[in-house]
Short mmCIF file of C-alpha atoms in Angstrom, two decimals:
data_model
loop_
_atom_site.label_atom_id
_atom_site.label_comp_id
_atom_site.label_asym_id
_atom_site.label_seq_id
_atom_site.Cartn_x
_atom_site.Cartn_y
_atom_site.Cartn_z
CA UNK C 1 185.69 90.55 151.69
CA UNK C 2 184.53 91.96 154.31
CA UNK C 3 182.33 88.86 155.88
CA UNK C 4 180.55 91.39 157.80
CA UNK C 5 179.08 93.48 154.63
CA UNK C 6 175.78 93.63 154.75
CA UNK C 7 175.80 92.78 151.19
CA UNK C 8 177.35 89.66 152.07
CA UNK C 9 174.77 88.34 154.03
CA UNK C 10 171.96 89.29 150.35
CA UNK C 11 173.86 86.85 148.50
CA UNK C 12 174.44 84.69 150.70
CA UNK C 13 170.67 84.23 151.33
CA UNK C 14 170.20 84.62 148.13
CA UNK C 15 171.86 81.86 147.33
CA UNK C 16 170.28 79.38 149.45
CA UNK C 17 167.05 80.77 148.51
CA UNK C 18 168.21 79.34 145.43
CA UNK C 19 169.54 76.27 146.39
CA UNK C 20 166.23 75.66 148.21
CA UNK C 21 164.11 76.73 145.15
CA UNK C 22 166.19 74.08 143.39
CA UNK C 23 166.00 70.96 144.84
CA UNK C 24 162.72 71.71 145.44
CA UNK C 25 161.87 72.39 142.04
CA UNK C 26 163.77 69.24 141.96
CA UNK C 27 162.32 67.15 144.17
CA UNK C 28 158.38 68.18 143.12
CA UNK C 29 159.74 67.01 138.70
CA UNK C 30 160.37 63.92 140.72
CA UNK C 31 157.33 62.94 142.01
CA UNK C 32 155.83 64.14 138.56
CA UNK C 33 157.85 61.76 137.28
CA UNK C 34 157.12 58.58 139.95
CA UNK C 35 153.45 59.52 139.40
CA UNK C 36 153.55 59.58 135.80
CA UNK C 37 155.10 56.12 135.64
CA UNK C 38 152.08 54.77 138.52
CA UNK C 39 149.89 55.89 136.39
CA UNK C 40 151.76 54.32 132.73
CA UNK C 41 152.07 50.68 135.61
CA UNK C 42 148.15 50.29 137.61
CA UNK C 43 146.28 52.11 134.73
CA UNK C 44 144.52 50.53 131.67
CA UNK C 45 145.56 52.91 128.26
CA UNK C 46 141.93 52.26 127.19
CA UNK C 47 139.76 52.91 129.52
CA UNK C 48 142.19 54.82 132.39
CA UNK C 49 140.90 52.46 135.00
CA UNK C 50 142.86 50.92 136.76
CA UNK C 51 144.40 46.90 135.69
CA UNK C 52 145.51 43.90 136.37
CA UNK C 53 148.39 45.41 138.35
CA UNK C 54 146.18 47.98 140.42
CA UNK C 55 144.23 45.10 141.50
CA UNK C 56 147.42 43.23 142.35
CA UNK C 57 148.60 46.79 144.31
CA UNK C 58 145.09 47.12 146.02
CA UNK C 59 145.58 43.05 147.84
CA UNK C 60 149.50 44.47 148.32
CA UNK C 61 148.20 47.60 150.67
CA UNK C 62 145.03 46.05 152.25
CA UNK C 63 145.59 45.99 155.49
CA UNK C 64 142.15 43.49 156.22
CA UNK C 65 140.59 46.94 158.86
CA UNK C 66 137.43 46.96 156.00
CA UNK C 67 134.77 44.91 154.98
CA UNK C 68 134.89 44.43 151.17
CA UNK C 69 132.52 43.65 148.20
CA UNK C 70 133.50 42.05 145.44
CA UNK C 71 131.25 42.88 141.90
CA UNK C 72 133.08 40.69 138.93
CA UNK C 73 131.45 42.39 135.31
CA UNK C 74 131.20 41.18 132.02
CA UNK C 75 130.54 42.45 128.97
CA UNK C 76 127.39 40.74 127.39
CA UNK C 77 127.75 40.06 123.73
CA UNK C 78 131.09 42.18 123.47
CA UNK C 79 132.27 39.71 121.75
CA UNK C 80 129.95 39.58 119.09
CA UNK C 81 129.98 43.56 118.50
CA UNK C 82 133.26 43.33 118.22
CA UNK C 83 133.69 40.93 115.56
CA UNK C 84 130.84 42.53 113.64
CA UNK C 85 132.63 45.84 114.09
CA UNK C 86 136.40 45.85 114.12
CA UNK C 87 138.18 46.35 117.00
CA UNK C 88 138.07 50.36 117.29
CA UNK C 89 134.47 49.70 117.71
CA UNK C 90 135.15 47.49 120.62
CA UNK C 91 137.29 49.52 122.20
CA UNK C 92 135.47 52.49 122.60
CA UNK C 93 132.81 50.79 123.63
CA UNK C 94 135.11 49.90 126.19
CA UNK C 95 136.11 53.96 126.88
CA UNK C 96 132.47 54.65 127.20
CA UNK C 97 131.60 51.92 129.56
CA UNK C 98 134.30 52.73 131.66
CA UNK C 99 133.31 56.27 131.82
CA UNK C 100 129.87 54.98 133.46
CA UNK C 101 132.13 53.06 136.27
CA UNK C 102 134.23 55.95 136.81
CA UNK C 103 131.31 58.34 138.23
CA UNK C 104 130.90 56.07 141.25
CA UNK C 105 134.21 55.95 142.19
CA UNK C 106 135.98 57.21 145.11
CA UNK C 107 138.16 56.53 147.22
CA UNK C 108 136.16 53.26 148.80
CA UNK C 109 134.65 52.21 145.69
CA UNK C 110 137.51 51.44 142.60
CA UNK C 111 136.88 49.90 139.43
CA UNK C 112 139.21 47.77 137.42
CA UNK C 113 140.01 46.43 134.02
CA UNK C 114 141.14 42.99 134.24
CA UNK C 115 140.91 42.33 130.00
CA UNK C 116 138.57 41.93 127.70
CA UNK C 117 135.31 43.17 128.65
CA UNK C 118 135.92 42.00 132.04
CA UNK C 119 135.46 44.69 134.74
CA UNK C 120 136.34 44.05 138.42
CA UNK C 121 134.28 46.87 141.33
CA UNK C 122 135.58 47.09 144.74
CA UNK C 123 133.65 48.18 147.63
CA UNK C 124 134.85 49.38 151.12
CA UNK C 125 133.53 49.53 154.21
CA UNK C 126 129.58 48.84 153.03
CA UNK C 127 127.02 46.97 153.41
CA UNK C 128 125.02 43.82 151.90
CA UNK C 129 121.70 46.14 151.25
CA UNK C 130 124.78 49.61 149.71
CA UNK C 131 126.70 46.50 147.37
CA UNK C 132 123.15 45.88 145.30
CA UNK C 133 121.98 48.77 145.18
CA UNK C 134 125.64 49.70 143.20
CA UNK C 135 125.12 46.30 141.27
CA UNK C 136 121.57 47.96 140.14
CA UNK C 137 123.34 51.24 139.18
CA UNK C 138 126.38 50.24 137.83
CA UNK C 139 123.78 48.38 135.32
CA UNK C 140 122.20 50.84 134.25
CA UNK C 141 124.99 53.37 133.35
CA UNK C 142 126.00 50.16 131.11
CA UNK C 143 122.60 49.35 129.52
CA UNK C 144 121.93 52.38 127.15
CA UNK C 145 122.30 52.69 123.75
CA UNK C 146 125.85 54.31 122.44
CA UNK C 147 126.47 56.08 119.43
CA UNK C 148 129.76 54.12 118.03
CA UNK C 149 131.23 55.31 114.27
CA UNK C 150 128.13 56.54 113.11
CA UNK C 151 126.17 53.87 114.52
CA UNK C 152 124.12 52.65 117.25
CA UNK C 153 125.11 49.81 119.99
CA UNK C 154 123.82 48.05 122.20
CA UNK C 155 125.11 46.22 125.46
CA UNK C 156 123.89 44.72 128.34
CA UNK C 157 126.49 43.74 131.74
CA UNK C 158 125.47 40.69 134.01
CA UNK C 159 127.47 40.79 137.15
CA UNK C 160 128.67 38.50 139.99
CA UNK C 161 128.93 39.72 143.73
CA UNK C 162 130.95 38.09 146.87
CA UNK C 163 130.88 39.85 150.47
CA UNK C 164 132.90 39.36 153.11
CA UNK C 165 133.88 40.48 156.40
CA UNK C 166 137.87 42.24 157.36
CA UNK C 167 139.16 39.46 159.07
CA UNK C 168 137.58 36.63 156.08
CA UNK C 169 139.17 38.48 153.00
CA UNK C 170 141.25 36.34 151.11
CA UNK C 171 141.52 37.49 147.49
CA UNK C 172 141.17 34.51 145.55
CA UNK C 173 138.27 33.16 146.87
CA UNK C 174 136.66 35.96 146.64
CA UNK C 175 137.49 36.58 142.87
CA UNK C 176 135.89 32.78 142.71
CA UNK C 177 132.33 33.83 144.48
CA UNK C 178 132.36 36.34 142.69
CA UNK C 179 133.46 34.99 139.01
CA UNK C 180 130.87 31.68 139.84
CA UNK C 181 128.29 34.35 140.28
CA UNK C 182 128.66 36.46 137.48
CA UNK C 183 128.01 32.84 135.21
CA UNK C 184 125.11 31.86 137.21
CA UNK C 185 124.07 35.79 136.37
CA UNK C 186 124.58 34.83 132.58
CA UNK C 187 122.53 31.92 132.41
CA UNK C 188 119.44 32.76 134.30
CA UNK C 189 119.16 35.51 131.06
CA UNK C 190 121.49 37.98 131.49
CA UNK C 191 121.50 41.79 132.16
CA UNK C 192 121.60 41.74 136.27
CA UNK C 193 123.58 40.53 138.96
CA UNK C 194 123.77 37.39 142.09
CA UNK C 195 125.16 37.73 144.73
CA UNK C 196 126.96 35.32 146.03
CA UNK C 197 125.77 33.00 149.66
CA UNK C 198 127.37 30.16 151.31
CA UNK C 199 123.65 29.39 153.27
CA UNK C 200 121.68 28.47 150.06
CA UNK C 201 121.22 24.73 149.13
CA UNK C 202 123.53 25.06 146.01
CA UNK C 203 125.98 28.28 146.58
CA UNK C 204 124.55 31.02 144.47
CA UNK C 205 121.39 33.46 145.96
CA UNK C 206 120.46 34.71 142.54
CA UNK C 207 119.02 38.52 143.24
CA UNK C 208 117.58 39.96 139.89
CA UNK C 209 116.78 42.93 138.77
#
């Protein structure tokens, strides 16, 4: 075989091109498979929101460079809805509620379903006024009638808020404060939010809608 023949060169170039394209397609397939597996691990199958593992992943990669606000959301009366109409209706309601949360998510605003009717919402690089506006917006999106399985179902939510500077971000403390504030919101009549404050006399500064 004459290696100086242009036909040989064309053959070698063609072979290299095939190898290159094949390798690129293989790498792409691996990435797609990895992303699909990641979705299965970090996404809630019912709502499509990030799940508890996704929340763990956020904290694993959080480098305390952004101020944080943690909003703990619990649906008011969800257990009664689930018991009355069944789990399929409850899951359908969770999907509808989650659609509203997805509408306000971006790279700095993340929504998680932690289990049951418990949700968390993380806001990065935000001021207190923005956080309270977001809490009001979330409650407004939730507090509407839903038509599920040929019936009208209404639900509201209660939100507890904890905020901190980046350098002071502590997962356990934020969760505890937001959870405490959320239960305070429920005791105050539900369909509202409360902001945790260390400066208040009882640890909670209430902020009603």
